Tab-separated table of C-alpha atoms in Angstrom:
chain	number	residue	atom	x	y	z
S	1	UNK	CA	-107.798	66.716	-10.113
S	2	UNK	CA	-106.600	63.855	-8.208
S	3	UNK	CA	-102.914	62.890	-8.563
S	4	UNK	CA	-102.236	59.883	-10.725
S	5	UNK	CA	-99.858	57.306	-9.112
S	6	UNK	CA	-96.779	56.477	-11.122
S	7	UNK	CA	-97.060	53.339	-13.198
S	8	UNK	CA	-94.412	50.648	-12.774
S	9	UNK	CA	-92.014	50.278	-15.647
S	10	UNK	CA	-91.289	47.058	-17.470
S	11	UNK	CA	-89.653	44.369	-15.294
S	12	UNK	CA	-85.841	44.239	-15.320
S	13	UNK	CA	-84.369	41.325	-17.233
S	14	UNK	CA	-83.246	38.448	-14.977
S	15	UNK	CA	-79.588	38.468	-14.011
S	16	UNK	CA	-77.639	35.438	-15.295
S	17	UNK	CA	-76.102	33.287	-12.451
S	18	UNK	CA	-72.344	33.483	-12.042
S	19	UNK	CA	-70.523	30.435	-13.488
S	20	UNK	CA	-69.444	27.915	-10.837
S	21	UNK	CA	-66.018	26.154	-10.788
S	22	UNK	CA	-66.241	22.418	-11.526
S	23	UNK	CA	-66.019	20.171	-8.473
S	24	UNK	CA	-62.464	18.739	-7.995
S	25	UNK	CA	-62.001	15.113	-9.069
S	26	UNK	CA	-61.191	12.968	-6.032
S	27	UNK	CA	-57.659	11.492	-6.237
S	28	UNK	CA	-57.532	7.996	-7.587
S	29	UNK	CA	-56.788	5.473	-4.878
S	30	UNK	CA	-53.749	3.262	-5.218
S	31	UNK	CA	-53.954	-0.480	-5.389
S	32	UNK	CA	-52.105	-0.670	-2.103
S	33	UNK	CA	-54.655	1.524	-0.341
S	34	UNK	CA	-57.526	-0.508	-1.770
S	35	UNK	CA	-55.776	-3.683	-0.630
S	36	UNK	CA	-55.431	-2.259	2.890
S	37	UNK	CA	-59.133	-1.444	2.932
S	38	UNK	CA	-60.030	-4.939	1.795
S	39	UNK	CA	-57.705	-6.358	4.465
S	40	UNK	CA	-59.410	-4.248	7.116
S	41	UNK	CA	-62.791	-5.358	5.924
S	42	UNK	CA	-61.693	-8.991	5.915
S	43	UNK	CA	-60.298	-8.645	9.430
S	44	UNK	CA	-63.766	-7.872	10.725
S	45	UNK	CA	-64.951	-11.391	9.871
S	46	UNK	CA	-63.672	-14.700	11.201
S	47	UNK	CA	-63.017	-16.227	7.725
S	48	UNK	CA	-61.043	-13.156	6.746
S	49	UNK	CA	-59.004	-13.324	9.919
S	50	UNK	CA	-58.320	-17.006	9.315
S	51	UNK	CA	-57.075	-16.290	5.791
S	52	UNK	CA	-54.720	-13.614	7.100
S	53	UNK	CA	-53.430	-15.932	9.830
S	54	UNK	CA	-52.892	-18.761	7.338
S	55	UNK	CA	-50.985	-16.543	4.918
S	56	UNK	CA	-48.843	-15.150	7.733
S	57	UNK	CA	-48.003	-18.607	9.115
S	58	UNK	CA	-47.125	-19.989	5.677
S	59	UNK	CA	-44.942	-16.975	4.893
S	60	UNK	CA	-43.170	-17.176	8.254
S	61	UNK	CA	-42.410	-20.902	7.937
S	62	UNK	CA	-41.169	-20.482	4.351
S	63	UNK	CA	-38.975	-17.548	5.419
S	64	UNK	CA	-37.565	-19.690	8.232
S	65	UNK	CA	-36.699	-22.453	5.772
S	66	UNK	CA	-35.210	-20.066	3.203
S	67	UNK	CA	-32.971	-18.271	5.716
S	68	UNK	CA	-31.923	-21.604	7.230
S	69	UNK	CA	-31.000	-22.998	3.795
S	70	UNK	CA	-29.080	-19.812	2.937
S	71	UNK	CA	-27.066	-19.637	6.152
S	72	UNK	CA	-26.305	-23.362	6.329
S	73	UNK	CA	-25.237	-23.370	2.672
S	74	UNK	CA	-22.711	-20.594	3.372
S	75	UNK	CA	-21.347	-22.363	6.437
S	76	UNK	CA	-21.180	-25.728	4.719
S	77	UNK	CA	-19.267	-24.187	1.804
S	78	UNK	CA	-16.819	-22.536	4.231
S	79	UNK	CA	-16.311	-25.846	6.087
S	80	UNK	CA	-15.642	-27.553	2.758
S	81	UNK	CA	-13.056	-24.870	1.946
S	82	UNK	CA	-11.366	-25.464	5.305
S	83	UNK	CA	-11.059	-29.193	4.633
S	84	UNK	CA	-10.363	-29.272	0.910
S	85	UNK	CA	-8.949	-25.885	-0.038
S	86	UNK	CA	-7.462	-23.407	2.422
S	87	UNK	CA	-5.808	-25.864	4.844
S	88	UNK	CA	-4.189	-27.948	2.066
S	89	UNK	CA	-2.975	-24.705	0.467
S	90	UNK	CA	-1.593	-23.543	3.814
S	91	UNK	CA	0.297	-26.829	4.169
S	92	UNK	CA	1.460	-26.521	0.549
S	93	UNK	CA	2.836	-23.038	1.287
S	94	UNK	CA	4.639	-24.455	4.337
S	95	UNK	CA	6.043	-27.219	2.117
S	96	UNK	CA	7.380	-24.590	-0.317
S	97	UNK	CA	9.146	-22.845	2.565
S	98	UNK	CA	10.468	-26.155	3.915
S	99	UNK	CA	11.664	-27.340	0.484
S	100	UNK	CA	13.556	-24.091	-0.104
S	101	UNK	CA	15.164	-24.179	3.341
S	102	UNK	CA	16.070	-27.855	2.944
S	103	UNK	CA	17.513	-27.239	-0.523
S	104	UNK	CA	19.729	-24.560	0.987
S	105	UNK	CA	20.835	-26.996	3.682
S	106	UNK	CA	21.519	-29.770	1.166
S	107	UNK	CA	23.514	-27.365	-1.023
S	108	UNK	CA	25.763	-26.341	1.869
S	109	UNK	CA	26.215	-29.981	2.949
S	110	UNK	CA	27.207	-30.956	-0.582
S	111	UNK	CA	29.610	-28.043	-0.789
S	112	UNK	CA	31.348	-29.107	2.425
S	113	UNK	CA	31.731	-32.636	1.063
S	114	UNK	CA	33.346	-31.231	-2.082
S	115	UNK	CA	34.432	-34.065	-4.351
S	116	UNK	CA	33.065	-36.505	-1.744
S	117	UNK	CA	29.464	-35.340	-2.228
S	118	UNK	CA	27.174	-38.358	-2.178
S	119	UNK	CA	24.447	-39.128	-4.698
S	120	UNK	CA	21.916	-39.046	-1.847
S	121	UNK	CA	22.894	-35.480	-0.948
S	122	UNK	CA	22.652	-34.368	-4.571
S	123	UNK	CA	19.295	-36.118	-5.031
S	124	UNK	CA	17.952	-34.479	-1.898
S	125	UNK	CA	18.832	-31.041	-3.230
S	126	UNK	CA	17.262	-31.737	-6.633
S	127	UNK	CA	14.141	-33.184	-5.031
S	128	UNK	CA	13.737	-30.106	-2.853
S	129	UNK	CA	14.048	-27.791	-5.850
S	130	UNK	CA	11.455	-29.848	-7.748
S	131	UNK	CA	9.116	-29.855	-4.730
S	132	UNK	CA	9.348	-26.081	-4.428
S	133	UNK	CA	8.723	-25.622	-8.165
S	134	UNK	CA	5.671	-27.925	-8.093
S	135	UNK	CA	4.315	-26.145	-5.024
S	136	UNK	CA	4.657	-22.798	-6.768
S	137	UNK	CA	2.727	-24.125	-9.757
S	138	UNK	CA	-0.085	-25.267	-7.444
S	139	UNK	CA	-0.079	-21.959	-5.573
S	140	UNK	CA	-0.236	-20.022	-8.859
S	141	UNK	CA	-3.212	-22.106	-10.023
S	142	UNK	CA	-5.134	-21.354	-6.804
S	143	UNK	CA	-4.281	-17.641	-6.542
S	144	UNK	CA	-6.459	-14.845	-7.873
S	145	UNK	CA	-4.807	-13.013	-10.797
S	146	UNK	CA	-3.003	-9.822	-9.712
S	147	UNK	CA	-3.528	-10.711	-6.040
S	148	UNK	CA	-0.668	-10.288	-3.511
S	149	UNK	CA	-0.309	-14.084	-3.378
S	150	UNK	CA	0.025	-14.294	-7.154
S	151	UNK	CA	2.691	-11.573	-7.096
S	152	UNK	CA	4.618	-13.436	-4.384
S	153	UNK	CA	4.463	-16.666	-6.383
S	154	UNK	CA	5.690	-14.861	-9.506
S	155	UNK	CA	8.609	-13.413	-7.550
S	156	UNK	CA	9.609	-16.826	-6.216
S	157	UNK	CA	9.366	-18.314	-9.702
S	158	UNK	CA	11.848	-15.676	-10.865
S	159	UNK	CA	14.259	-16.118	-7.946
S	160	UNK	CA	14.354	-19.929	-7.937
S	161	UNK	CA	16.392	-20.394	-11.166
S	162	UNK	CA	18.707	-17.549	-10.111
S	163	UNK	CA	19.415	-19.315	-6.832
S	164	UNK	CA	19.958	-22.645	-8.546
S	165	UNK	CA	22.445	-21.044	-10.952
S	166	UNK	CA	24.478	-19.612	-8.080
S	167	UNK	CA	24.618	-23.003	-6.353
S	168	UNK	CA	25.810	-24.705	-9.540
S	169	UNK	CA	28.593	-22.142	-9.961
S	170	UNK	CA	29.627	-22.628	-6.340
S	171	UNK	CA	29.835	-26.397	-6.871
S	172	UNK	CA	31.783	-26.055	-10.100
S	173	UNK	CA	34.431	-23.763	-8.578
S	174	UNK	CA	34.582	-25.847	-5.394
S	175	UNK	CA	35.352	-29.033	-7.325
S	176	UNK	CA	38.150	-27.203	-9.096
S	177	UNK	CA	39.554	-26.048	-5.757
S	178	UNK	CA	38.862	-22.332	-6.300
S	179	UNK	CA	38.013	-20.404	-3.087
S	180	UNK	CA	35.558	-18.247	-5.038
S	181	UNK	CA	33.158	-21.180	-4.805
S	182	UNK	CA	32.543	-20.341	-1.152
S	183	UNK	CA	31.710	-16.750	-2.099
S	184	UNK	CA	29.127	-17.964	-4.625
S	185	UNK	CA	27.550	-20.263	-2.037
S	186	UNK	CA	27.360	-17.448	0.518
S	187	UNK	CA	25.763	-15.242	-2.147
S	188	UNK	CA	23.247	-18.004	-2.901
S	189	UNK	CA	22.493	-18.347	0.815
S	190	UNK	CA	22.050	-14.579	1.089
S	191	UNK	CA	19.521	-14.640	-1.769
S	192	UNK	CA	17.702	-17.508	-0.079
S	193	UNK	CA	17.683	-15.996	3.416
S	194	UNK	CA	16.942	-12.382	2.491
S	195	UNK	CA	14.649	-12.740	-0.520
S	196	UNK	CA	13.269	-16.211	-1.137
S	197	UNK	CA	12.463	-17.421	2.375
S	198	UNK	CA	10.810	-14.111	3.404
S	199	UNK	CA	8.681	-14.293	0.236
S	200	UNK	CA	7.774	-17.929	0.982
S	201	UNK	CA	6.947	-16.978	4.570
S	202	UNK	CA	4.718	-14.170	3.305
S	203	UNK	CA	2.866	-16.655	1.081
S	204	UNK	CA	2.483	-18.993	4.065
S	205	UNK	CA	1.018	-16.180	6.187
S	206	UNK	CA	-1.460	-15.214	3.464
S	207	UNK	CA	-2.699	-18.800	3.151
S	208	UNK	CA	-3.066	-18.981	6.941
S	209	UNK	CA	-5.138	-15.786	6.851
S	210	UNK	CA	-7.386	-17.378	4.237
S	211	UNK	CA	-7.719	-20.455	6.451
S	212	UNK	CA	-8.694	-18.330	9.467
S	213	UNK	CA	-11.250	-16.466	7.325
S	214	UNK	CA	-12.837	-19.769	6.280
S	215	UNK	CA	-13.048	-20.871	9.910
S	216	UNK	CA	-14.620	-17.526	10.807
S	217	UNK	CA	-17.250	-18.063	8.098
S	218	UNK	CA	-17.976	-21.697	9.016
S	219	UNK	CA	-18.325	-21.590	12.807
S	220	UNK	CA	-20.684	-18.693	13.824
S	221	UNK	CA	-24.183	-19.720	14.850
S	222	UNK	CA	-26.912	-18.867	12.272
S	223	UNK	CA	-28.762	-16.560	14.651
S	224	UNK	CA	-31.100	-15.149	11.989
S	225	UNK	CA	-32.385	-18.629	11.139
S	226	UNK	CA	-32.656	-19.630	14.800
S	227	UNK	CA	-34.571	-16.440	15.602
S	228	UNK	CA	-37.026	-17.008	12.750
S	229	UNK	CA	-37.472	-20.614	13.869
S	230	UNK	CA	-38.393	-19.573	17.403
S	231	UNK	CA	-40.757	-16.914	16.013
S	232	UNK	CA	-42.418	-19.445	13.690
S	233	UNK	CA	-42.979	-21.918	16.553
S	234	UNK	CA	-44.406	-19.148	18.745
S	235	UNK	CA	-46.795	-18.072	15.970
S	236	UNK	CA	-47.935	-21.655	15.348
S	237	UNK	CA	-48.499	-22.195	19.078
S	238	UNK	CA	-50.549	-18.982	19.266
S	239	UNK	CA	-52.644	-20.022	16.232
S	240	UNK	CA	-53.432	-23.410	17.807
S	241	UNK	CA	-54.299	-21.830	21.130
S	242	UNK	CA	-56.613	-19.383	19.345
S	243	UNK	CA	-58.216	-22.247	17.463
S	244	UNK	CA	-58.773	-24.140	20.716
S	245	UNK	CA	-60.416	-21.153	22.413
S	246	UNK	CA	-62.869	-20.671	19.517
S	247	UNK	CA	-63.709	-24.283	18.720
S	248	UNK	CA	-62.785	-26.183	21.894
S	249	UNK	CA	-60.863	-28.604	19.673
S	250	UNK	CA	-57.498	-29.582	21.103
S	251	UNK	CA	-55.735	-30.421	17.839
S	252	UNK	CA	-55.695	-29.094	14.303
S	253	UNK	CA	-53.874	-31.700	12.216
S	254	UNK	CA	-52.456	-29.223	9.713
S	255	UNK	CA	-51.129	-26.851	12.376
S	256	UNK	CA	-49.729	-29.777	14.372
S	257	UNK	CA	-47.888	-31.022	11.266
S	258	UNK	CA	-46.521	-27.506	10.615
S	259	UNK	CA	-45.356	-27.232	14.225
S	260	UNK	CA	-43.701	-30.654	14.077
S	261	UNK	CA	-41.774	-29.863	10.877
S	262	UNK	CA	-40.679	-26.441	12.184
S	263	UNK	CA	-39.505	-28.096	15.418
S	264	UNK	CA	-37.537	-30.720	13.481
S	265	UNK	CA	-35.918	-28.030	11.330
S	266	UNK	CA	-34.977	-25.923	14.347
S	267	UNK	CA	-33.567	-28.887	16.287
S	268	UNK	CA	-31.676	-30.136	13.234
S	269	UNK	CA	-30.267	-26.668	12.692
S	270	UNK	CA	-29.148	-26.124	16.288
S	271	UNK	CA	-27.858	-29.640	16.980
S	272	UNK	CA	-26.276	-30.135	13.544
S	273	UNK	CA	-24.496	-26.798	13.603
S	274	UNK	CA	-23.398	-27.251	17.234
S	275	UNK	CA	-21.822	-30.611	16.378
S	276	UNK	CA	-20.201	-29.150	13.252
S	277	UNK	CA	-18.912	-26.150	15.200
S	278	UNK	CA	-17.462	-28.371	17.946
S	279	UNK	CA	-15.659	-30.554	15.402
S	280	UNK	CA	-14.352	-27.575	13.438
S	281	UNK	CA	-13.081	-25.920	16.609
S	282	UNK	CA	-11.430	-29.203	17.563
S	283	UNK	CA	-9.808	-29.421	14.124
S	284	UNK	CA	-8.379	-25.937	14.665
S	285	UNK	CA	-7.254	-26.374	18.284
S	286	UNK	CA	-5.774	-29.846	17.865
S	287	UNK	CA	-4.997	-29.789	14.165
S	288	UNK	CA	-4.264	-26.417	12.598
S	289	UNK	CA	-2.506	-24.955	15.653
S	290	UNK	CA	-0.345	-28.058	16.074
S	291	UNK	CA	0.460	-28.159	12.367
S	292	UNK	CA	1.568	-24.528	12.393
S	293	UNK	CA	3.812	-25.037	15.436
S	294	UNK	CA	5.340	-28.179	13.933
S	295	UNK	CA	5.892	-26.521	10.534
S	296	UNK	CA	7.627	-23.592	12.259
S	297	UNK	CA	9.772	-25.973	14.320
S	298	UNK	CA	10.794	-27.928	11.244
S	299	UNK	CA	11.708	-24.745	9.386
S	300	UNK	CA	13.801	-23.565	12.378
S	301	UNK	CA	15.582	-26.929	12.356
S	302	UNK	CA	16.350	-26.652	8.639
S	303	UNK	CA	17.646	-23.109	8.968
S	304	UNK	CA	19.798	-24.110	11.946
S	305	UNK	CA	21.350	-26.947	9.953
S	306	UNK	CA	22.040	-24.641	7.013
S	307	UNK	CA	23.725	-22.095	9.272
S	308	UNK	CA	25.782	-24.835	10.933
S	309	UNK	CA	27.126	-25.890	7.545
S	310	UNK	CA	27.776	-22.322	6.435
S	311	UNK	CA	29.818	-21.713	9.581
S	312	UNK	CA	32.384	-24.148	8.158
S	313	UNK	CA	31.979	-22.879	4.572
S	314	UNK	CA	32.682	-19.254	5.527
S	315	UNK	CA	35.516	-20.098	7.960
S	316	UNK	CA	34.966	-16.929	9.933
S	317	UNK	CA	34.568	-14.662	6.902
S	318	UNK	CA	31.127	-13.486	8.108
S	319	UNK	CA	30.922	-11.906	11.557
S	320	UNK	CA	28.378	-9.931	13.540
S	321	UNK	CA	28.593	-7.685	16.580
S	322	UNK	CA	26.735	-9.005	19.655
S	323	UNK	CA	27.100	-6.515	22.483
S	324	UNK	CA	30.803	-5.872	22.779
S	325	UNK	CA	31.819	-9.183	21.198
S	326	UNK	CA	32.329	-10.092	17.555
S	327	UNK	CA	31.031	-13.583	16.764
S	328	UNK	CA	30.602	-15.777	13.721
S	329	UNK	CA	27.425	-14.618	11.957
S	330	UNK	CA	26.301	-18.087	10.913
S	331	UNK	CA	26.909	-19.611	14.334
S	332	UNK	CA	24.922	-16.759	15.888
S	333	UNK	CA	22.021	-17.525	13.529
S	334	UNK	CA	22.378	-21.219	14.370
S	335	UNK	CA	21.884	-20.495	18.069
S	336	UNK	CA	18.894	-18.271	17.314
S	337	UNK	CA	17.183	-20.954	15.243
S	338	UNK	CA	17.945	-23.666	17.794
S	339	UNK	CA	16.220	-21.534	20.434
S	340	UNK	CA	13.199	-21.215	18.133
S	341	UNK	CA	13.247	-24.974	17.596
S	342	UNK	CA	13.283	-25.586	21.352
S	343	UNK	CA	10.350	-23.233	21.955
S	344	UNK	CA	8.413	-24.811	19.107
S	345	UNK	CA	8.927	-28.344	20.403
S	346	UNK	CA	7.870	-27.301	23.911
S	347	UNK	CA	4.650	-25.797	22.569
S	348	UNK	CA	4.045	-28.819	20.340
S	349	UNK	CA	4.299	-31.109	23.386
S	350	UNK	CA	1.652	-29.017	25.159
S	351	UNK	CA	-0.689	-29.127	22.150
S	352	UNK	CA	-0.340	-32.884	21.601
S	353	UNK	CA	-3.575	-34.469	22.827
S	354	UNK	CA	-2.544	-38.132	22.760
S	355	UNK	CA	0.511	-40.336	23.183
S	356	UNK	CA	0.808	-40.956	19.444
S	357	UNK	CA	1.215	-37.255	18.788
S	358	UNK	CA	3.412	-36.575	21.808
S	359	UNK	CA	5.941	-39.410	21.319
S	360	UNK	CA	7.689	-38.107	18.149
S	361	UNK	CA	7.866	-34.588	19.602
S	362	UNK	CA	9.493	-35.902	22.783
S	363	UNK	CA	11.950	-37.878	20.664
S	364	UNK	CA	12.751	-34.721	18.674
S	365	UNK	CA	13.526	-32.887	21.925
S	366	UNK	CA	16.076	-35.584	22.797
S	367	UNK	CA	17.599	-35.377	19.307
S	368	UNK	CA	17.875	-31.590	19.619
S	369	UNK	CA	19.627	-31.853	22.985
S	370	UNK	CA	22.213	-34.257	21.549
S	371	UNK	CA	22.590	-32.009	18.480
S	372	UNK	CA	23.539	-29.060	20.681
S	373	UNK	CA	26.200	-31.128	22.468
S	374	UNK	CA	27.757	-32.351	19.243
S	375	UNK	CA	27.663	-28.849	17.753
S	376	UNK	CA	29.535	-27.485	20.765
S	377	UNK	CA	32.241	-30.126	20.247
S	378	UNK	CA	32.473	-29.298	16.542
S	379	UNK	CA	32.823	-25.573	17.240
S	380	UNK	CA	35.574	-26.258	19.776
S	381	UNK	CA	37.530	-28.258	17.184
S	382	UNK	CA	37.082	-25.549	14.539
S	383	UNK	CA	38.134	-22.730	16.867
S	384	UNK	CA	41.247	-24.737	17.840
S	385	UNK	CA	42.247	-24.994	14.191
S	386	UNK	CA	41.160	-28.622	13.683
S	387	UNK	CA	38.990	-27.933	10.631
S	388	UNK	CA	38.914	-31.523	9.352
S	389	UNK	CA	37.884	-32.829	12.778
S	390	UNK	CA	35.150	-30.195	12.960
S	391	UNK	CA	34.000	-31.113	9.450
S	392	UNK	CA	33.800	-34.784	10.428
S	393	UNK	CA	31.698	-33.913	13.482
S	394	UNK	CA	29.238	-32.008	11.259
S	395	UNK	CA	28.917	-34.113	8.094
S	396	UNK	CA	30.728	-37.282	9.087
S	397	UNK	CA	29.322	-40.771	8.580
S	398	UNK	CA	28.955	-41.541	12.280
S	399	UNK	CA	28.435	-39.470	15.428
S	400	UNK	CA	27.972	-36.236	13.463
S	401	UNK	CA	25.446	-33.471	14.034
S	402	UNK	CA	23.864	-34.456	10.722
S	403	UNK	CA	22.507	-37.621	12.371
S	404	UNK	CA	20.758	-35.514	15.013
S	405	UNK	CA	19.318	-33.182	12.403
S	406	UNK	CA	17.996	-36.106	10.364
S	407	UNK	CA	16.397	-37.600	13.481
S	408	UNK	CA	14.769	-34.286	14.431
S	409	UNK	CA	13.417	-33.901	10.903
S	410	UNK	CA	12.119	-37.496	10.733
S	411	UNK	CA	10.313	-37.164	14.073
S	412	UNK	CA	8.764	-33.851	13.066
S	413	UNK	CA	7.521	-35.433	9.833
S	414	UNK	CA	5.933	-38.233	11.888
S	415	UNK	CA	4.253	-35.688	14.181
S	416	UNK	CA	3.032	-33.649	11.201
S	417	UNK	CA	1.493	-36.732	9.589
S	418	UNK	CA	-0.336	-37.557	12.819
S	419	UNK	CA	-1.697	-34.027	13.263
S	420	UNK	CA	-2.725	-33.911	9.591
S	421	UNK	CA	-4.776	-37.070	10.125
S	422	UNK	CA	-6.323	-35.588	13.276
S	423	UNK	CA	-7.250	-32.419	11.409
S	424	UNK	CA	-8.846	-34.256	8.487
S	425	UNK	CA	-10.880	-36.457	10.823
S	426	UNK	CA	-12.242	-33.570	12.912
S	427	UNK	CA	-12.842	-31.205	9.985
S	428	UNK	CA	-14.452	-34.016	7.991
S	429	UNK	CA	-16.812	-34.784	10.892
S	430	UNK	CA	-17.703	-31.100	11.072
S	431	UNK	CA	-18.512	-30.985	7.376
S	432	UNK	CA	-20.540	-34.204	7.595
S	433	UNK	CA	-22.634	-32.760	10.439
S	434	UNK	CA	-23.854	-30.031	8.077
S	435	UNK	CA	-24.425	-32.342	5.132
S	436	UNK	CA	-28.055	-32.331	4.012
S	437	UNK	CA	-29.003	-29.344	6.179
S	438	UNK	CA	-29.680	-26.844	3.361
S	439	UNK	CA	-31.813	-29.168	1.225
S	440	UNK	CA	-33.453	-30.988	4.129
S	441	UNK	CA	-34.494	-27.855	5.998
S	442	UNK	CA	-35.841	-26.223	2.842
S	443	UNK	CA	-37.960	-29.276	2.021
S	444	UNK	CA	-39.314	-29.548	5.566
S	445	UNK	CA	-40.129	-25.828	5.594
S	446	UNK	CA	-42.237	-26.232	2.446
S	447	UNK	CA	-44.097	-29.148	4.067
S	448	UNK	CA	-44.610	-27.064	7.196
S	449	UNK	CA	-46.045	-24.169	5.208
S	450	UNK	CA	-48.376	-26.552	3.387
S	451	UNK	CA	-49.515	-27.990	6.737
S	452	UNK	CA	-50.298	-24.511	8.059
S	453	UNK	CA	-52.330	-23.654	4.963
S	454	UNK	CA	-54.232	-26.947	5.093
S	455	UNK	CA	-54.935	-26.555	8.791
S	456	UNK	CA	-56.376	-23.083	8.323
S	457	UNK	CA	-58.250	-24.281	5.228
S	458	UNK	CA	-59.944	-26.959	7.326
S	459	UNK	CA	-61.309	-24.270	9.619
S	460	UNK	CA	-62.413	-22.127	6.683
S	461	UNK	CA	-64.403	-25.026	5.258
S	462	UNK	CA	-66.624	-24.892	8.313
S	463	UNK	CA	-67.915	-21.474	7.208
S	464	UNK	CA	-69.092	-22.605	3.771
């Protein structure tokens, strides 16, 4: 029998396909990325490129105006502080120092006169004390709370009545003929010289530092604004050149207007600030520097006069060692301050820039020379035992050193008034040169940006 082939079995059931992982969701694009893509797409067409150029020009011109307004506002405010705040406060601090030194001088002069003290001498002392007190009130009102200046003012306010009390005791005992009056006056002078005048000098230095800081803020060129101005003009010139190459049109009225306003702003900024800077520098070189030298010279004169009087008050009770010699302490200080006065007057003559300012300084030099001669005569009389003759040569009615001191002081006041006027004129001109810059430049920048947008818009209208 033939073999029977095997029959195929039933078909195997189909195998189920393996499950597939879901396709990952593409990350959602940010608005910034989509904006970049749209910008790229727009940059491939001329209208899109024009829109980008217009936006860039408008933004650049507005940024130029904003930075110009910001920097000129800061410099104008600093120039205003120089004229109306820091310099007057510096002079007020110098007046406090001068009033204290002069009060000390008037007190010693009145003490020497004893029962012969004149009403004028007493009034001068009281006026100086009042001037110092008023100056301290002004300084306190313009000082930041808890600042070093405020602490110095508070210290002087505490020391002033203590000093005045010592002077009154010295006068009372002196009128009664008690020698202890001289001790009280020397103690008052010690408080003035070692505590009050150094504190007043410290206040004066702090106000001068504030003045220098205001000058440093007012005078630097606004380079950021100038740089943006040059960049804006370069961009506007490039845009007009591009427009000319594509259309063969020489002028685009909107872009020309934008260029004109940007040019005006840049020229106004550079010229206005250069004029302001020149005037402010002039006010410092021929105003502030001269005022400081003259204030220092006047203070040296006052201290010299006070020491001259105290030489007779102490009658040799206070001495100091100079090398191998023992000399009168107050006369030694007198010579030191007279040397400072001479140096100050020499420098003031060099700084004087006209005859009106130089004349009183030259006169003060002559007064100082005569003062030294008369002081030498007075010291010779005192050292020879002629105390009354020496006293007459110092506080006498005629031919005394007091006349020379008064003449030096009067001439220094005249020179200070002249330099104060010079300062105000120059600083005021500097401030005026910046007047209107912040508002004017901002307004012109807005007009310039509008001109750029309108100019580009005129080109875009050709594609519609």
